[in-house]
Coordinates of C-alpha atoms in Angstrom, one line a residue:
I59 CA 83.4 100.8 142.3
V60 CA 82.1 99.8 145.7
K61 CA 78.4 100.4 144.9
N62 CA 78.7 98.1 141.8
H63 CA 80.6 95.3 143.8
L64 CA 83.8 95.8 141.8
C65 CA 86.1 96.3 144.7
L66 CA 89.0 93.8 145.0
G67 CA 90.0 95.0 148.5
C68 CA 93.6 95.6 147.4
G69 CA 94.2 98.6 149.6
L70 CA 95.5 101.0 147.0
C71 CA 92.9 103.6 147.9
E72 CA 94.1 103.5 151.5
A73 CA 97.7 103.8 150.4
V74 CA 97.2 107.0 148.6
H75 CA 94.6 108.6 150.9
K76 CA 95.5 107.2 154.4
E77 CA 93.9 110.2 156.1
K78 CA 90.5 109.6 154.5
C79 CA 90.4 105.9 153.8
L80 CA 90.7 102.7 155.9
M81 CA 90.4 99.2 154.6
Q82 CA 88.1 97.1 156.7
I83 CA 86.7 93.5 156.6
T84 CA 83.1 93.4 155.8
D85 CA 80.4 91.0 157.2
K86 CA 80.9 89.0 154.0
G87 CA 84.6 88.5 154.8
F88 CA 86.3 90.7 152.2
Y89 CA 88.3 93.9 152.5
Q90 CA 86.6 97.1 151.4
P91 CA 87.5 100.7 151.9
K92 CA 85.7 102.9 154.5
F93 CA 85.9 106.6 153.7
V94 CA 85.9 108.6 156.9
E95 CA 86.0 111.8 154.9
A96 CA 84.7 112.7 151.4
L97 CA 87.1 112.6 148.6
S98 CA 87.6 115.6 146.3
P99 CA 87.1 115.1 142.5
S100 CA 90.8 115.0 141.9
E101 CA 91.2 112.3 144.6
E102 CA 88.4 110.3 143.1
A103 CA 90.1 110.6 139.7
R104 CA 93.4 109.3 141.2
I105 CA 91.7 106.3 142.6
M106 CA 90.0 105.6 139.3
S107 CA 93.4 105.7 137.5
L108 CA 95.0 103.4 140.1
C109 CA 92.2 100.8 140.8
P110 CA 92.9 97.4 139.3
S111 CA 89.2 96.6 139.6
V112 CA 88.5 98.9 136.6
R113 CA 92.0 99.4 135.0
I114 CA 93.7 96.1 134.4
A115 CA 95.3 96.5 130.9
K116 CA 98.1 98.4 129.3
E117 CA 97.0 101.4 127.2
N118 CA 96.5 100.5 123.6
A119 CA 97.8 96.9 124.1
K120 CA 97.3 94.6 121.2
A121 CA 97.9 91.0 122.3
K122 CA 98.7 88.4 119.7
S123 CA 96.1 86.0 121.1
I124 CA 93.6 85.6 124.0
W125 CA 96.6 84.2 125.9
G126 CA 98.3 87.6 125.7
E127 CA 101.9 88.2 124.8
V128 CA 103.8 84.9 124.9
C129 CA 107.5 84.3 124.2
L130 CA 107.5 80.8 125.6
V131 CA 105.1 78.2 127.0
S132 CA 106.4 75.4 129.2
N133 CA 105.8 73.0 132.0
A134 CA 108.4 73.6 134.7
W135 CA 109.2 72.9 138.3
A136 CA 111.8 73.7 140.9
S137 CA 114.9 71.7 140.6
E138 CA 115.3 71.6 144.4
S139 CA 112.9 68.8 145.7
D140 CA 112.1 70.6 149.0
I141 CA 111.0 73.8 147.2
R142 CA 108.9 71.7 144.8
K143 CA 107.2 69.7 147.6
T144 CA 106.4 72.6 150.0
S145 CA 105.1 74.9 147.3
S146 CA 101.5 74.8 146.1
S147 CA 102.4 73.4 142.7
G148 CA 105.8 73.0 141.1
G149 CA 107.6 75.8 143.1
V150 CA 108.6 77.7 140.0
T151 CA 107.8 81.2 141.4
S152 CA 109.5 80.4 144.7
A153 CA 112.6 79.1 143.0
L154 CA 112.8 82.1 140.7
A155 CA 112.4 84.5 143.7
I156 CA 115.2 82.7 145.6
Y157 CA 117.4 82.8 142.5
L158 CA 116.8 86.6 142.0
L159 CA 117.8 87.2 145.6
E160 CA 120.8 85.0 145.7
S161 CA 122.1 86.2 142.4
K162 CA 121.7 89.8 143.6
K163 CA 119.5 90.7 140.7
V164 CA 117.0 92.2 143.3
D165 CA 117.4 93.3 146.9
A166 CA 114.1 91.9 148.1
V167 CA 110.9 90.2 147.0
L168 CA 107.4 91.6 147.7
H169 CA 104.8 88.9 148.0
V170 CA 101.8 87.9 150.2
G171 CA 102.1 85.7 153.3
A172 CA 100.4 85.1 156.6
C173 CA 100.6 87.8 159.2
S174 CA 103.0 86.9 162.0
D175 CA 100.5 87.7 164.7
N176 CA 97.4 86.0 163.2
F177 CA 97.3 82.7 161.5
L178 CA 94.4 83.6 159.2
Y179 CA 95.1 87.1 157.9
N180 CA 97.4 87.9 155.0
K181 CA 99.6 90.9 154.2
L182 CA 102.4 92.0 151.9
Q183 CA 105.7 90.7 153.0
V184 CA 109.2 91.9 152.2
S185 CA 111.5 88.9 151.8
R186 CA 115.2 89.2 151.7
S187 CA 116.4 85.6 152.0
R188 CA 115.6 82.0 151.0
E189 CA 114.2 81.4 154.5
D190 CA 111.8 84.4 154.1
I191 CA 110.6 83.2 150.7
L192 CA 109.9 79.6 151.9
R193 CA 108.1 80.9 155.0
H194 CA 105.5 82.5 152.7
N195 CA 105.7 80.3 149.7
A196 CA 102.3 78.5 149.5
S197 CA 99.0 79.7 148.3
R198 CA 96.8 81.7 150.7
Y199 CA 93.2 81.4 149.5
A200 CA 91.9 84.4 151.4
P201 CA 91.9 88.2 151.1
A202 CA 95.2 90.1 151.7
A203 CA 96.3 93.6 152.7
V204 CA 98.4 93.9 149.6
F205 CA 98.9 97.6 149.0
N206 CA 97.9 99.4 152.2
D207 CA 101.5 100.3 153.1
I208 CA 103.1 100.1 149.6
L209 CA 104.0 103.8 149.4
D210 CA 105.7 103.6 152.8
I211 CA 107.7 100.5 151.7
L212 CA 108.8 102.1 148.5
E213 CA 109.6 105.5 150.1
T214 CA 111.7 103.7 152.8
N215 CA 113.5 101.6 150.2
Q216 CA 114.0 104.0 147.3
D217 CA 117.5 102.7 146.6
S218 CA 116.4 99.0 146.6
T219 CA 115.1 96.9 143.7
F220 CA 112.3 94.3 144.0
A221 CA 110.6 91.4 142.4
F222 CA 106.9 91.5 142.8
I223 CA 104.8 88.3 143.1
G224 CA 101.0 88.6 142.9
K225 CA 97.7 87.7 141.5
P226 CA 97.1 89.2 138.0
C227 CA 95.0 92.0 139.5
D228 CA 97.9 92.7 141.9
I229 CA 100.3 93.0 139.0
A230 CA 97.9 95.5 137.4
G231 CA 97.6 97.5 140.6
M232 CA 101.4 97.8 141.1
Q233 CA 101.9 98.9 137.5
N234 CA 99.0 101.4 137.8
L235 CA 100.7 102.8 140.9
L236 CA 104.1 103.2 139.3
R237 CA 102.6 105.0 136.4
E238 CA 101.2 107.5 138.8
Y239 CA 104.2 107.6 141.2
S240 CA 107.0 107.4 138.6
Q241 CA 109.6 108.2 141.2
Y242 CA 109.4 104.6 142.3
G243 CA 109.3 103.2 138.8
H244 CA 112.9 101.8 139.0
C245 CA 112.1 99.8 142.2
I246 CA 110.2 96.9 140.6
K247 CA 112.4 94.9 138.2
Y248 CA 110.4 91.7 137.8
Y249 CA 106.7 90.8 137.8
L250 CA 105.8 87.2 138.6
A251 CA 102.1 86.3 138.5
I252 CA 100.2 83.3 139.8
F253 CA 97.1 82.1 137.9
C254 CA 94.0 83.0 139.9
A255 CA 90.4 81.7 139.9
G256 CA 89.2 84.3 142.5
T257 CA 89.9 85.1 146.1
P258 CA 87.7 83.3 148.7
S259 CA 86.4 85.3 151.7
Y260 CA 87.8 84.9 155.2
N261 CA 84.3 83.6 156.0
A262 CA 85.0 80.7 153.7
S263 CA 88.2 79.8 155.5
W264 CA 86.3 79.8 158.8
R265 CA 83.6 77.5 157.3
A266 CA 86.3 75.1 156.2
I267 CA 87.9 75.1 159.7
K268 CA 84.6 74.6 161.4
S269 CA 83.8 71.6 159.2
F270 CA 86.3 69.6 161.2
N271 CA 84.0 70.0 164.3
K272 CA 87.0 70.5 166.7
D273 CA 86.7 72.0 170.2
A274 CA 90.3 73.1 170.1
S275 CA 91.3 76.5 168.7
P276 CA 93.1 76.8 165.3
I277 CA 96.6 78.2 165.4
A278 CA 97.8 77.6 161.8
I279 CA 96.4 77.0 158.4
R280 CA 97.9 75.7 155.1
Y281 CA 95.7 75.8 152.1
R282 CA 97.9 73.7 149.9
G283 CA 101.5 72.4 149.6
D284 CA 103.5 69.5 151.1
G285 CA 102.5 67.6 148.0
W286 CA 100.6 68.4 144.8
P287 CA 97.9 69.6 145.0
G288 CA 98.4 69.1 148.7
Y289 CA 95.8 69.2 151.5
F290 CA 94.0 72.0 153.3
T291 CA 95.5 71.5 156.8
V292 CA 94.6 73.2 160.0
S293 CA 96.8 72.9 163.2
F294 CA 95.0 73.2 166.6
D295 CA 96.3 74.3 170.0
D296 CA 95.8 70.8 171.4
G297 CA 98.6 69.6 169.1
T298 CA 96.3 67.9 166.5
K299 CA 95.9 68.5 162.8
S300 CA 92.9 68.0 160.5
R301 CA 92.9 68.0 156.8
M302 CA 90.8 67.7 153.7
T303 CA 91.7 67.3 150.0
Y304 CA 92.1 70.2 147.7
N305 CA 89.0 69.1 145.8
E306 CA 87.0 69.2 149.0
S307 CA 88.3 72.5 150.2
W308 CA 88.4 74.5 147.0
G309 CA 85.7 72.7 145.2
N310 CA 83.1 72.5 148.0
I311 CA 83.9 75.5 150.2
L312 CA 86.5 78.1 149.3
G313 CA 85.8 78.4 145.6
R314 CA 82.1 78.9 146.1
D315 CA 82.6 82.1 148.1
I316 CA 84.5 84.6 145.9
S317 CA 83.5 88.2 145.2
F318 CA 81.4 89.3 142.2
R319 CA 84.4 91.1 140.7
C320 CA 86.4 87.9 140.7
K321 CA 83.6 86.2 138.9
I322 CA 83.9 88.6 136.0
C323 CA 87.7 88.9 136.0
P324 CA 89.2 89.6 132.6
D325 CA 92.6 88.3 133.5
G326 CA 93.2 85.1 135.5
I327 CA 96.4 84.3 133.7
G328 CA 98.8 87.2 134.5
L329 CA 98.7 89.0 131.1
L330 CA 100.9 91.9 132.5
A331 CA 103.6 89.8 134.2
D332 CA 107.1 88.8 132.9
I333 CA 106.3 85.2 133.8
S334 CA 102.9 83.8 135.0
S335 CA 102.6 80.3 136.5
G336 CA 99.7 78.0 137.4
D337 CA 99.1 74.3 137.9
A338 CA 99.9 72.0 135.0
W339 CA 97.2 69.6 136.1
N340 CA 97.3 66.0 134.9
T341 CA 94.0 65.2 133.4
S342 CA 91.6 62.2 133.5
N343 CA 88.7 62.1 131.0
G344 CA 89.1 65.9 130.4
Y345 CA 89.0 66.9 134.0
P346 CA 91.9 67.7 136.4
D347 CA 93.3 64.7 138.2
F348 CA 93.9 65.7 141.8
T349 CA 95.8 62.4 142.7
E350 CA 98.8 63.4 144.8
S351 CA 102.0 63.6 142.8
E352 CA 105.1 65.7 142.1
G353 CA 104.1 69.3 141.4
K354 CA 104.3 70.9 137.9
N355 CA 103.7 74.5 136.9
F356 CA 102.3 75.6 133.6
C357 CA 104.2 78.8 132.6
F358 CA 103.6 81.7 130.2
V359 CA 106.9 83.6 129.7
R360 CA 105.6 86.9 128.3
T361 CA 108.5 89.3 128.0
Q362 CA 112.2 89.3 127.0
R363 CA 113.1 90.0 130.6
G364 CA 111.1 86.9 131.7
E365 CA 112.7 84.8 128.9
Q366 CA 116.2 85.8 130.1
L367 CA 115.2 85.0 133.7

């Protein structure tokens, strides 16, 4: 997997072999496992069965079309204007997550957000309130420590139920994990996917920050949101902010530095989720129109559970 540049840096191999594997950031700005001790054949086989880099589909699945299983297709957006504005697109995933929590359908939501002690790095968050969801509700166009601690989280919360929000490969990784560790199968009740065109490196984020030519140090970064598509915005320790358009940040910097595995991804549209959502771009002459406007999500509702939600 690593030798052929297929690693997604998800952290599942660390989760199941913490004594032998540690995820580290490479010189290229991506997470990759470092094995401090050789794996046995059975341990290698376990990683192969879990790894979403190489196992990203249900066994013997027969989709009705290239779009996967589809119960409903719709444009949608959060009915609460503040959620719609602060989210990366229409706020559908955040609104659904808040609804699931407040209606007691789940106890918590697992999703990626910025680390509390470092503005740049991302990790899996356990959100239990509306405030938690909105604190981590906008896109993070950089690698994330998604599964490094997932077994600890599930073991500690065996009596809890979760919704899981992730990239399509994250959804595959979680479902692979629960097939292997069936004792936690009841924990994840809903899968919500976000469309993905690849994960940019941390190096790409730094290049975008440095393009502002500021002497001050960055203290916060927002890749999108506060509008649609929203601006790439960096806050500095001198109290100033600098920003560039989504087209400039993604089109010229971030989107040009994704891993090889992302470039050959077989699923950017959340084929395994209950509901998968992306940007319902307005178009101009056949191309996305990035003029700032009110956000809209394009949604595939894929399962009966998603349709009920």
